[in-house]
Amino acid sequence: MADDNEQHLRWGVRRRLEFIDFRLFWEGRFNRKALADGFGISSQQASADIAQYESMAPDNLSYDAALKAYVRTANFKPRFIGQSTDRFLLQLAAIESDWMRKEDSWFDALPPAEVVGLSSRKTDPGHLLAVLDAIRNRLELKVEYHSMTGSAAPARTIAPHALAHSKGRWYARSWSREHNDFRDYSLNRIQRVFDPRPCPVDPKLDFEWAHTINLILVPNPALTEERQKAVAGEYEMTNGERKVPTRLSLSFYLMSEFNLDVEEGKLAPEKQQLILNNRTEVEQARAAARQMSKEALARGPRVTTQPSPLARP
Amino acid sequence: MADDNEQHLRWGVRRRLEFIDFRLFWEGRFNRKALADGFGISSQQASADIAQYESMAPDNLSYDAALKAYVRTANFKPRFIGQSTDRFLLQLAAIESDWMRKEDSWFDALPPAEVVGLSSRKTDPGHLLAVLDAIRNRLELKVEYHSMTGSAAPARTIAPHALAHSKGRWYARSWSREHNDFRDYSLNRIQRVFDPRPCPVDPKLDFEWAHTINLILVPNPALTEERQKAVAGEYEMTNGERKVPTRLSLSFYLMSEFNLDVEEGKLAPEKQQLILNNRTEVEQARAAARQMSKEALARGPRVTTQPSPLARP
DNA sequence: GTGGTTCCGTCAATAAACTAGACGCGTTGC
DNA sequence: GCAACGCGTCTAGTTTATTGACGGAACCAC
C-alpha cells in the first residue's frame, strides 16, 4: 500500500522525501531547517514532509533532541533513493573538481575528499553549443584553434559528428574539409566558431569511429604471479584476460591511458600492469579503417540526403 | 523586475523553468509533453509554465507547428541556468559511464558520445556507508580485503579519515592498526566491513595527507619548441611552468597518471609531455612526512578527545 | 536555578499550485 | 477528407503550501 502511495506523490514531494532518504543514508542526520532551506518551503511544510516520511518508513529515523536533528536508526533501509554509491561519489568528485556547485547537490558537510588531476581550461558554452547543433543538424563550422605561437590561427572547417571523452578532455570527432578525412578536435582548444552551413559529408564514412574492436588485455607477465592474479581480479578478467570493445579511433586514448602503447619491458611492470595482447591487430585494423574512409571520401559522391533543420539525429 | 519575480518562484516551478532553459539551450527544442512527463504534471500546468517562461523571456522561443515543438530562437539567452558547460558534459559522461540514469538527467536525445576508460567493479553502498560513518565519527573498522588467491583474507583494522579519487578509483586514506601507519585502501576491494568502534588515533598525525607541496611541472624539453609552447598553453602554465599544490600522499597518483615517475628519455616525449622539475624535493618531503607520522604514532600517547557520536567532523 | 535562544510540532485560516474534464484550433499522414 | 496528435484555454474542485499563533524540550550564559 505504501508502494501504491509512492506513485501518487507529486514530483516535488517525492524529491523532498528522497532528500530525507539521501541525508539519512549518507550523512546519518538532517534537520528540518535543511529541508526547508534546501527547497524553499516553510518549516511547517517541512514538518509535514517529515511526518509523511515517517509514516512511510517508520523505522528509519528518530529525533535526537540533544543533537537537534533527526538521525538514522540502526535498521535504516533506504526507501526512496536507489542506494547507488555512484551518484554519491560522482557528485562528490564533481564538487571537488569544481564541476558542480555544492548548493546543487544534497550534501551538507562534504566528507574530506580530494580528486587527483590537473584542472584544465573550461570549455566555452557557446562553442559546445555550436558543436552540438552541428552534430544534430549535420553542419560544418569554421573554427579557430588555440594557437600557442601568438600568430593568427588559420580557420579550419570541420563537421563534428560525435563527442568523446578521455583523461579529462572532450574531443569532437569531425570531418576536416582541409584534409578531407576524420580527426579529433579538443573542445577547449577551440577559440572561435562561426559560419555554420550544411555539410554534404556522411558521418557514416568515418569507419575509424563506426568500427569497434576488442582490445584483449592481460596482466603483465613480468609481474609476480600473485600480482598478476590481483590485477586480473582488479580488472575483472575472465580466463586471465579482459576484452574491451572499443571504437578504433578511441583505442589510441585507451592505450595511452594505460601505457599499452609502450614496448614491454621498457617500463617498470608496476607502471604497466596491463598488456595489450592484440596490439598489431588493433593497429592494422585502425590503419585499414582510416584508409577505407579516405578512399570513400575521395571517391565521393558525397551524400545528398539532409535531415531537416533541428530534426533529431 | 523580472529578476525580482525570479526570487519568488517556488522551487518546483523554478526547476521546470530551468528545464525549459536547459532543453532550449542544449537541444534547441522541447515540447509540452516532455515537460509534463518529466515532472509528472498535467499538460495544463505545463502550458501554464511555458506561458510563464515566455513572459519572462519572450525572445527565447517560438512554437514550430510543423515540428510540434518549441524551438530556440536565434537570439536566445539562457535565463535560468547558469550556462555552464560542465554540468552538461559531466552529466553526459556520467550517463555514458553508467553512473547515472538518463531519466535523472534532463536529456532527451543524447548526442553521440563515448567515454574512454575501463569500467571497474562497483563500490558496495554499505561499505562506503561504513567508511563515511567512520570518517565522521572517528571510528575504526575491521575489513576484509578482496583476496585473489581464494584463501581467506585476514581481517585488517583500519580507521579511515578521508577519501581520495584517482584514475577512476576511490581510496580511503586510513590508519592501519596492524602496521601502525597511514595507508590507502581501495574502496572497491573491500569485501566485508564489521565491528566499528571508537579509534584513539588522531588523523592529524597523517602528515603525508595534511602537508601539501607544489609540484612544478614544465613541458618536456625533448619536445620541439613549438610543441612545448602548445603544452604550456594546454596546461595553463605561466612563465613556462605550472605549480600544482598536492597533498604529499596523493603526489604519487598524479605522478603516475602523467608518467612523471618515469626517467626522462625512457619514453617517447609525446607520452611524457610533462616533466616534474622538483621530483627529488617531492620524494624527500614525502619520505620525511611519512617518517614523522611513524614516529608520532610510535611515541603516542594516542589522542584522547573524542567527538560525540554522529557529531559533525 | 532563570531567562533567552533555538530547535521542533501543531492548530486554523488563507493563498497558491495543480488536476480533471471539456472544447476548439492547426498540422500531419493515410 | 478524416482521424490522430499536440497545443491552448475555460471552469470547478482538490491538493499543497503559506502566514500567524502557541507550546514543549534542550541548551547556553548569567
XYZ file of C-alpha atoms (C1' of nucleotides) in Angstrom:
686
model
C 0.000 0.000 0.000
C 2.877 2.303 0.765
C 4.271 1.410 -2.605
C 0.993 2.446 -4.020
C 1.183 5.822 -2.417
C 4.625 6.358 -3.715
C 3.400 6.550 -7.263
C 0.881 9.208 -6.411
C 3.387 11.519 -4.872
C 3.947 14.726 -6.693
C 7.324 15.341 -8.149
C 8.305 17.996 -5.643
C 7.203 15.999 -2.633
C 8.998 12.939 -3.889
C 12.180 14.923 -4.286
C 11.964 16.068 -0.710
C 11.405 12.578 0.579
C 14.388 11.489 -1.481
C 16.363 14.273 0.116
C 15.491 12.937 3.567
C 16.474 9.469 2.460
C 19.717 10.706 0.962
C 20.793 12.669 4.003
C 19.910 9.894 6.388
C 21.684 7.307 4.339
C 24.890 9.150 3.600
C 25.227 11.592 6.442
C 23.197 9.857 9.100
C 21.328 13.013 10.108
C 19.412 16.036 8.960
C 17.156 18.638 10.431
C 14.038 20.470 9.483
C 15.818 23.671 8.565
C 17.962 21.926 5.993
C 14.848 20.620 4.322
C 13.070 23.967 4.427
C 16.078 25.935 3.167
C 17.059 23.471 0.513
C 13.693 23.511 -1.129
C 12.462 26.933 -0.170
C 9.466 25.712 1.766
C 8.117 26.761 5.126
C 9.100 24.970 8.277
C 5.527 23.791 8.702
C 5.618 22.132 5.332
C 8.961 20.614 6.200
C 7.417 19.185 9.347
C 4.589 17.769 7.299
C 7.048 16.164 4.894
C 8.998 14.632 7.736
C 5.791 13.286 9.210
C 4.900 11.791 5.865
C 8.321 10.225 5.523
C 7.997 8.765 8.969
C 4.597 7.309 8.177
C 6.055 5.599 5.135
C 9.269 4.415 6.761
C 8.662 4.417 10.498
C 11.830 2.609 11.461
C 14.225 4.776 9.546
C 14.708 7.782 11.746
C 14.347 9.156 15.229
C 14.689 12.651 16.594
C 17.654 13.313 18.796
C 16.780 16.309 20.901
C 20.322 16.815 22.060
C 21.688 16.977 18.529
C 18.613 18.864 17.385
C 18.469 16.640 14.380
C 16.879 13.522 13.032
C 19.249 10.624 12.995
C 19.348 7.370 11.131
C 18.400 4.330 13.142
C 20.362 1.115 13.148
C 17.914 -0.733 10.928
C 17.584 2.041 8.364
C 16.561 0.930 4.895
C 16.547 3.482 2.085
C 13.013 3.914 0.895
C 13.177 6.390 -1.966
C 16.683 6.537 -3.342
C 18.062 3.613 -5.172
C 21.056 3.205 -2.927
C 23.606 3.830 -5.563
C 27.095 4.704 -4.473
C 27.848 6.057 -7.860
C 25.572 9.012 -7.569
C 27.163 9.891 -4.287
C 30.742 9.501 -5.435
C 30.079 11.174 -8.747
C 28.650 14.231 -7.080
C 31.489 14.260 -4.609
C 34.059 14.170 -7.383
C 32.116 16.757 -9.344
C 32.039 19.190 -6.449
C 35.683 18.626 -5.610
C 36.627 19.272 -9.213
C 34.516 22.422 -9.374
C 32.210 20.996 -11.999
C 29.171 21.450 -9.846
C 28.051 23.811 -7.152
C 27.611 22.404 -3.691
C 24.174 24.022 -3.495
C 23.044 21.935 -6.442
C 23.803 18.766 -4.563
C 22.226 17.373 -1.450
C 25.357 17.420 0.626
C 25.515 19.207 3.892
C 29.031 18.662 5.119
C 31.279 17.202 2.476
C 33.448 14.364 3.700
C 37.130 15.163 3.459
C 37.895 14.181 -0.090
C 40.338 15.008 -2.794
C 40.372 14.404 -6.513
C 43.682 13.893 -8.231
C 44.117 15.507 -11.608
C 45.079 18.644 -13.435
C 42.265 21.100 -13.895
C 42.119 22.320 -17.431
C 40.747 25.273 -19.272
C 36.981 25.320 -19.297
C 35.054 24.777 -22.463
C 33.169 27.799 -23.730
C 29.430 27.081 -23.651
C 28.843 28.847 -26.934
C 31.410 26.684 -28.678
C 29.979 23.487 -27.280
C 26.537 24.675 -28.294
C 27.669 25.255 -31.847
C 29.285 21.833 -31.978
C 26.156 20.145 -30.673
C 23.970 21.903 -33.191
C 26.374 20.855 -35.891
C 26.198 17.231 -34.776
C 22.414 17.238 -34.663
C 21.845 19.020 -37.931
C 24.852 17.821 -39.827
C 26.514 21.171 -40.261
C 30.050 22.191 -40.874
C 31.659 25.019 -38.929
C 34.618 27.275 -39.300
C 36.734 27.183 -36.169
C 39.825 28.938 -34.955
C 42.009 26.699 -32.902
C 44.021 27.914 -29.929
C 47.357 28.897 -31.315
C 50.277 28.984 -28.922
C 52.582 30.877 -31.199
C 50.601 34.089 -30.966
C 50.226 34.240 -34.685
C 46.725 34.292 -36.113
C 45.449 30.731 -36.419
C 44.040 29.942 -39.825
C 40.363 28.994 -39.691
C 39.619 25.344 -40.327
C 36.355 23.920 -41.493
C 35.151 20.934 -39.555
C 31.951 18.913 -39.412
C 31.625 17.279 -35.976
C 29.517 14.168 -35.644
C 30.280 12.819 -32.151
C 31.897 13.630 -28.828
C 34.493 11.659 -26.965
C 35.942 11.995 -23.505
C 39.362 10.888 -22.385
C 41.606 11.849 -19.490
C 39.541 14.867 -18.532
C 39.304 16.249 -22.040
C 36.473 16.335 -24.533
C 37.010 15.876 -28.234
C 34.764 16.480 -31.203
C 35.138 13.712 -33.744
C 34.896 15.608 -37.009
C 35.384 15.589 -40.703
C 38.007 18.104 -41.772
C 37.404 19.920 -45.014
C 41.051 20.903 -45.389
C 42.314 17.341 -45.059
C 39.215 15.563 -46.290
C 39.408 12.997 -43.504
C 38.167 12.470 -39.964
C 40.026 13.750 -36.915
C 39.642 14.646 -33.251
C 39.473 18.252 -32.147
C 39.863 19.148 -28.496
C 36.867 21.199 -27.426
C 38.681 23.541 -25.152
C 41.233 24.472 -27.739
C 38.543 25.973 -29.918
C 38.871 29.720 -29.814
C 36.123 30.868 -32.081
C 33.281 29.260 -34.033
C 31.436 30.818 -36.916
C 29.742 30.374 -40.243
C 27.717 27.166 -39.814
C 26.316 25.685 -43.005
C 25.011 22.339 -44.206
C 27.686 19.733 -44.779
C 27.470 17.165 -47.560
C 29.662 14.534 -45.913
C 28.084 11.447 -44.422
C 29.489 10.726 -40.947
C 28.900 7.033 -41.629
C 32.065 7.159 -43.706
C 34.074 7.586 -40.516
C 34.946 3.909 -40.250
C 37.523 4.511 -37.558
C 34.662 5.728 -35.410
C 31.993 3.290 -36.526
C 34.032 0.104 -36.246
C 34.837 -1.386 -32.893
C 37.382 -3.976 -31.970
C 38.047 -5.985 -28.842
C 41.180 -4.919 -27.040
C 42.460 -8.032 -25.302
C 44.073 -7.076 -22.040
C 46.116 -9.432 -19.861
C 48.198 -8.857 -16.741
C 51.818 -8.026 -17.451
C 53.678 -11.362 -17.237
C 56.648 -9.532 -15.759
C 54.668 -9.136 -12.548
C 54.868 -11.770 -9.851
C 52.274 -14.484 -10.187
C 50.459 -13.154 -7.177
C 50.338 -9.590 -8.516
C 49.113 -10.928 -11.832
C 46.209 -12.595 -10.088
C 45.470 -9.404 -8.239
C 45.464 -7.396 -11.465
C 43.206 -9.965 -13.097
C 40.761 -9.530 -10.246
C 41.109 -5.784 -10.196
C 40.113 -5.527 -13.842
C 37.524 -8.277 -13.689
C 39.211 -10.615 -16.128
C 37.853 -13.990 -17.068
C 40.256 -16.725 -18.085
C 43.077 -14.335 -17.473
C 42.006 -11.738 -19.994
C 39.608 -8.870 -20.357
C 38.043 -7.983 -23.669
C 37.248 -4.310 -24.022
C 35.183 -3.376 -27.072
C 36.483 -0.050 -28.275
C 35.969 2.200 -31.246
C 39.077 2.127 -33.410
C 39.513 5.873 -33.204
C 39.398 5.726 -29.411
C 41.723 2.785 -28.986
C 44.596 5.240 -29.068
C 43.348 7.039 -25.973
C 42.782 3.870 -24.004
C 46.215 2.588 -24.981
C 47.750 5.853 -23.966
C 45.942 5.987 -20.646
C 47.156 2.573 -19.561
C 50.584 2.717 -21.151
C 49.595 -0.050 -23.537
C 51.452 1.775 -26.289
C 54.819 1.289 -24.656
C 57.139 -1.553 -25.546
C 57.086 -4.330 -22.989
C 59.987 -4.217 -20.593
C 60.684 -0.575 -21.079
C 58.690 0.458 -18.040
C 58.648 -0.996 -14.560
C 55.911 -3.634 -14.595
C 54.082 -1.787 -11.822
C 53.657 1.117 -14.214
C 52.412 -1.179 -16.922
C 50.182 -3.654 -15.174
C 48.234 -4.428 -18.330
C 49.484 -5.659 -21.654
C 47.569 -5.386 -24.905
C 47.680 -8.835 -26.414
C 46.460 -7.972 -29.887
C 48.246 -4.696 -30.442
C 49.279 -5.295 -34.040
C 45.784 -6.451 -34.911
C 44.357 -3.274 -33.426
C 46.828 -1.046 -35.186
C 46.304 -2.744 -38.518
C 42.545 -2.565 -38.188
C 42.797 1.079 -37.363
C 45.029 1.855 -40.318
C 42.784 -0.134 -42.618
C 39.669 1.721 -41.450
C 41.441 5.006 -41.893
C 42.404 4.085 -45.428
C 38.871 2.970 -46.235
C 37.487 6.286 -45.031
C 39.973 8.230 -47.082
C 39.156 6.316 -50.218
C 35.422 6.603 -49.711
C 35.755 10.318 -49.139
C 37.990 10.818 -52.148
C 35.703 8.788 -54.354
C 32.601 10.690 -53.493
C 29.890 11.321 -54.373
C 29.182 12.986 -51.119
C 25.919 12.093 -49.563
C 22.913 14.110 -50.556
C 20.195 13.370 -48.050
C 19.880 16.101 -45.479
C 17.952 15.966 -42.238
C 15.592 18.873 -41.757
C 16.864 21.684 -39.576
C 16.668 20.918 -35.872
C 15.470 17.414 -36.524
C 16.528 14.667 -34.176
C 19.596 12.735 -35.188
C 11.546 43.459 -12.253
C 11.785 40.103 -13.883
C 14.746 39.417 -11.678
C 12.544 40.275 -8.781
C 10.000 37.734 -9.774
C 12.593 35.075 -10.083
C 13.213 35.077 -6.359
C 9.558 34.495 -5.601
C 9.300 31.404 -7.710
C 8.715 28.241 -5.849
C 11.347 25.591 -6.003
C 9.385 23.262 -8.258
C 8.377 25.961 -10.693
C 11.913 27.228 -10.894
C 13.152 23.756 -11.694
C 10.718 23.483 -14.546
C 11.718 26.821 -15.967
C 15.318 25.688 -15.698
C 14.355 22.565 -17.569
C 12.920 24.648 -20.394
C 16.056 26.749 -20.448
C 18.262 23.671 -20.435
C 16.480 21.949 -23.269
C 16.330 25.055 -25.397
C 19.955 25.839 -24.825
C 21.456 22.415 -25.347
C 18.994 20.678 -27.616
C 17.351 23.642 -29.280
C 13.831 22.312 -28.784
C 11.340 20.771 -26.425
C 7.638 20.168 -26.256
C 4.903 20.275 -23.702
C 4.769 16.553 -23.203
C 8.411 16.379 -22.235
C 7.789 18.939 -19.548
C 4.634 17.236 -18.300
C 6.172 13.761 -18.267
C 9.467 14.798 -16.803
C 7.917 16.420 -13.790
C 4.690 14.483 -13.511
C 2.446 17.465 -14.021
C -0.624 17.879 -16.146
C -0.455 19.260 -19.632
C -2.412 22.294 -18.477
C 0.194 23.087 -15.895
C 2.892 22.541 -18.475
C 1.187 25.041 -20.727
C 0.997 27.479 -17.847
C 4.711 27.035 -17.161
C 5.590 27.595 -20.772
C 3.468 30.726 -20.800
C 5.254 31.955 -17.715
C 8.640 31.230 -19.250
C 7.638 33.115 -22.340
C 6.509 36.097 -20.304
C 9.889 36.205 -18.577
C 11.993 35.583 -21.675
C 9.834 36.493 -24.662
C 12.589 36.322 -27.265
C 13.885 32.901 -26.349
C 11.499 30.522 -28.009
C 8.837 30.147 -30.653
C 6.458 27.348 -31.435
C 7.050 25.468 -34.634
C 3.766 23.874 -35.592
C 5.367 21.648 -38.194
C 7.855 20.199 -35.702
C 5.229 20.241 -32.966
C 7.809 21.645 -30.632
C 9.125 24.859 -29.199
C 12.406 25.840 -30.724
C 15.180 28.117 -29.648
C 15.330 31.439 -31.473
C 18.491 32.933 -32.892
C 18.884 35.486 -30.114
C 18.276 33.038 -27.284
C 19.799 33.987 -23.960
C 19.651 31.497 -21.090
C 17.557 32.963 -18.354
C 17.574 30.443 -15.530
C 20.511 28.126 -15.907
C 23.952 29.464 -15.385
C 25.200 28.414 -18.770
C 27.805 26.064 -17.521
C 29.194 23.561 -19.922
C 30.452 21.497 -17.078
C 27.061 20.438 -15.856
C 26.197 19.322 -19.345
C 29.405 17.444 -20.008
C 29.508 15.966 -16.545
C 26.040 14.523 -16.902
C 26.865 13.276 -20.347
C 29.946 11.488 -19.099
C 28.041 10.189 -16.099
C 25.318 8.690 -18.235
C 27.764 7.233 -20.705
C 29.701 5.634 -17.872
C 26.547 4.239 -16.280
C 26.946 6.299 -13.168
C 23.609 7.961 -13.604
C 20.289 7.087 -15.103
C 19.208 9.004 -18.139
C 15.845 9.670 -16.513
C 17.562 11.551 -13.736
C 19.039 13.959 -16.201
C 17.333 16.478 -18.395
C 18.488 14.989 -21.646
C 16.092 13.955 -24.321
C 18.275 12.600 -27.080
C 21.848 12.113 -26.015
C 24.399 13.358 -28.504
C 26.601 10.576 -29.829
C 29.296 10.416 -27.216
C 31.759 7.958 -25.817
C 33.816 7.881 -22.671
C 37.163 6.178 -22.751
C 38.094 4.098 -19.748
C 37.865 0.734 -18.109
C 34.758 0.248 -16.055
C 35.582 -1.188 -12.706
C 33.805 -3.123 -10.044
C 31.203 -1.043 -8.295
C 31.600 0.012 -4.728
C 29.179 -1.571 -2.320
C 26.952 1.112 -0.785
C 27.053 -0.484 2.622
C 30.832 -0.440 2.658
C 31.006 3.160 1.589
C 28.433 3.983 4.236
C 30.502 2.332 6.938
C 33.616 4.175 5.788
C 31.808 7.518 5.811
C 30.461 6.946 9.288
C 33.936 6.007 10.409
C 35.344 9.221 8.954
C 32.682 11.364 10.587
C 32.773 9.735 13.982
C 36.392 8.707 14.109
C 35.846 5.005 14.228
C 37.996 2.090 13.306
C 36.623 -0.815 11.284
C 37.560 -4.365 10.600
C 37.641 -5.008 6.870
C 38.231 -7.983 4.683
C 40.075 -7.075 1.553
C 39.430 -8.733 -1.805
C 41.822 -11.617 -1.977
C 42.714 -13.002 -5.375
C 44.269 -16.147 -4.095
C 40.993 -17.605 -2.896
C 42.383 -18.090 0.579
C 40.565 -16.393 3.412
C 41.818 -12.842 3.701
C 42.827 -11.917 7.220
C 40.728 -9.064 8.589
C 42.557 -5.778 8.940
C 41.641 -2.967 11.238
C 41.620 0.452 9.646
C 40.474 3.910 10.675
C 39.623 5.945 7.574
C 39.759 9.726 7.768
C 39.470 10.913 4.163
C 38.605 9.860 0.628
C 40.672 10.299 -2.491
C 39.903 9.729 -6.137
C 42.368 8.877 -8.852
C 42.055 7.260 -12.249
C 38.501 6.113 -11.701
C 39.156 4.581 -8.304
C 38.273 5.739 -4.814
C 40.590 5.256 -1.895
C 40.067 5.556 1.835
C 43.034 7.210 3.467
C 43.268 5.299 6.721
C 45.325 4.492 9.739
C 46.200 0.808 9.863
C 46.227 -0.818 13.261
C 48.361 -3.732 12.080
C 51.091 -1.500 10.667
C 50.521 1.497 12.899
C 50.847 3.883 9.984
C 48.665 5.575 7.371
C 47.830 3.949 4.037
C 45.409 3.998 1.127
C 42.738 1.339 0.774
C 40.831 0.958 -2.465
C 37.126 1.136 -1.733
C 36.025 -1.453 -4.221
C 38.437 -4.038 -2.938
C 36.714 -4.076 0.416
C 34.798 -7.293 0.735
C 33.282 -7.005 4.162
C 33.127 -4.411 6.905
C 32.301 -5.090 10.512
C 32.876 -4.276 14.132
C 33.104 -0.460 14.180
C 34.412 1.041 17.405
C 35.940 4.308 18.530
C 39.510 4.820 17.452
C 42.052 6.608 19.590
C 44.308 7.751 16.765
C 44.274 11.376 15.720
C 44.100 11.710 11.911
C 46.056 14.939 12.235
C 49.115 12.750 12.632
C 48.820 11.768 8.975
C 51.356 14.313 7.796
C 51.572 12.797 4.344
C 47.936 13.740 3.944
C 47.963 17.046 5.788
C 51.042 18.536 4.145
C 50.899 19.809 0.602
C 53.688 20.639 -1.764
C 53.847 22.363 -5.103
C 54.608 20.022 -7.957
C 56.438 22.112 -10.523
C 55.545 20.931 -13.994
C 57.261 22.037 -17.189
C 56.956 20.863 -20.782
C 59.312 18.044 -21.682
C 62.383 19.773 -23.212
C 62.740 16.849 -25.603
C 59.680 18.126 -27.444
C 60.075 20.574 -30.288
C 59.952 24.184 -29.221
C 56.552 24.551 -30.831
C 55.088 21.518 -29.068
C 56.489 22.790 -25.806
C 54.626 26.039 -26.268
C 51.469 24.137 -27.064
C 51.834 22.007 -23.935
C 52.447 25.111 -21.859
C 49.222 26.564 -23.174
C 47.338 23.329 -22.810
C 48.173 23.125 -19.109
C 47.851 26.842 -18.479
C 51.435 27.419 -17.464
C 52.828 30.792 -16.525
C 56.492 31.520 -17.156
C 56.819 28.100 -18.637
C 55.779 26.199 -15.531
C 52.669 25.142 -13.683
C 52.601 24.803 -9.932
C 50.173 22.185 -8.712
C 49.605 22.127 -4.965
C 49.185 18.492 -3.991
C 48.927 16.503 -0.810
C 52.105 14.504 -0.361
C 50.224 11.223 -0.184
C 48.493 11.993 -3.476
C 51.557 13.155 -5.348
C 52.190 9.539 -6.221
C 48.913 9.238 -8.093
C 49.396 12.431 -10.022
C 52.917 11.408 -10.936
C 51.684 8.036 -12.038
C 48.850 9.446 -14.104
C 51.105 11.719 -16.123
C 54.131 9.443 -16.258
C 56.070 11.880 -14.141
C 57.598 8.952 -12.298
C 59.459 7.688 -15.345
C 63.045 8.595 -16.041
C 63.417 11.270 -18.680
C 64.271 9.902 -22.070
C 62.909 6.474 -21.418
C 59.570 7.220 -23.029
C 58.777 8.962 -26.279
C 58.389 12.631 -25.389
C 54.821 12.573 -26.713
C 53.987 10.078 -23.978
C 55.639 12.236 -21.380
C 54.699 15.749 -22.277
C 55.217 16.995 -18.739
C 58.301 16.791 -16.584
C 58.292 17.160 -12.834
C 61.017 19.665 -12.081
C 61.272 19.119 -8.340
C 60.913 15.374 -8.161
C 63.601 14.740 -5.569
C 62.220 17.510 -3.392
C 58.780 15.936 -3.558
C 60.046 12.480 -2.801
C 62.153 13.646 0.100
C 59.301 15.657 1.551
C 57.064 12.661 1.286
C 59.519 10.331 2.943
C 60.109 12.864 5.702
C 56.405 13.275 6.369
C 55.986 9.533 6.464
C 58.775 9.229 8.983
C 57.305 11.989 11.130
C 53.957 10.234 11.195
C 55.520 6.933 12.153
C 57.452 8.488 14.983
C 54.474 10.415 16.280
C 52.360 7.280 16.194
C 55.006 5.175 17.881
C 55.586 7.786 20.547
C 51.974 8.095 21.477
C 50.201 8.964 23.612
C 47.283 8.496 21.346
C 44.822 11.317 21.355
C 42.074 11.196 23.927
C 39.442 13.724 22.870
C 36.538 12.062 21.149
C 33.796 13.734 19.182
C 30.313 12.781 20.247
C 28.609 10.109 18.170
C 27.262 11.395 14.894
C 28.667 14.849 15.506
C 29.983 16.802 12.574
C 33.645 16.421 11.876
C 18.333 27.912 39.372
C 16.254 31.648 35.467
C 15.681 33.899 31.168
C 16.906 33.761 26.269
C 17.594 31.065 22.234
C 16.802 27.517 19.043
C 15.203 23.742 17.609
C 10.799 21.056 16.948
C 5.238 20.174 16.332
C 0.570 21.580 15.636
C -3.797 24.153 15.006
C -6.610 27.185 11.920
C -7.431 30.269 8.022
C -5.927 31.685 3.595
C -3.464 31.612 -0.796
C -1.248 29.348 -4.494
C -0.396 25.438 -7.319
C -2.188 21.869 -9.645
C -5.747 18.455 -11.673
C -9.845 16.704 -14.178
C -12.827 17.141 -17.916
C -14.335 19.513 -21.934
C -13.808 22.178 -26.133
C -11.629 24.395 -30.246
C -7.675 25.023 -33.453
C -3.931 23.898 -36.535
C -0.810 20.401 -38.723
C 0.259 15.867 -40.352
C -0.392 11.411 -42.543
C -3.141 7.906 -44.672
C -11.244 14.442 -46.184
C -10.902 12.375 -41.783
C -8.623 10.531 -37.793
C -4.671 11.408 -34.774
C -1.911 14.346 -32.294
C -0.146 18.324 -29.901
C -1.249 22.748 -28.269
C -4.161 26.469 -25.572
C -7.789 27.667 -22.572
C -12.018 27.538 -19.769
C -14.396 26.046 -15.197
C -14.698 23.750 -10.960
C -12.612 21.292 -7.415
C -8.543 19.259 -4.908
C -4.016 19.235 -3.020
C -0.153 21.642 -1.409
C 1.878 25.284 0.900
C 1.868 29.794 3.480
C 1.139 33.010 7.311
C 0.465 33.564 12.135
C -0.014 31.926 16.726
C 1.015 28.837 20.560
C 3.564 25.373 23.328
C 7.256 21.922 24.536
C 12.140 20.263 25.024
C 17.014 21.075 25.317
C 20.857 24.107 25.685
C 23.700 28.325 26.930
C 25.088 32.297 29.641
C 24.337 34.682 33.692
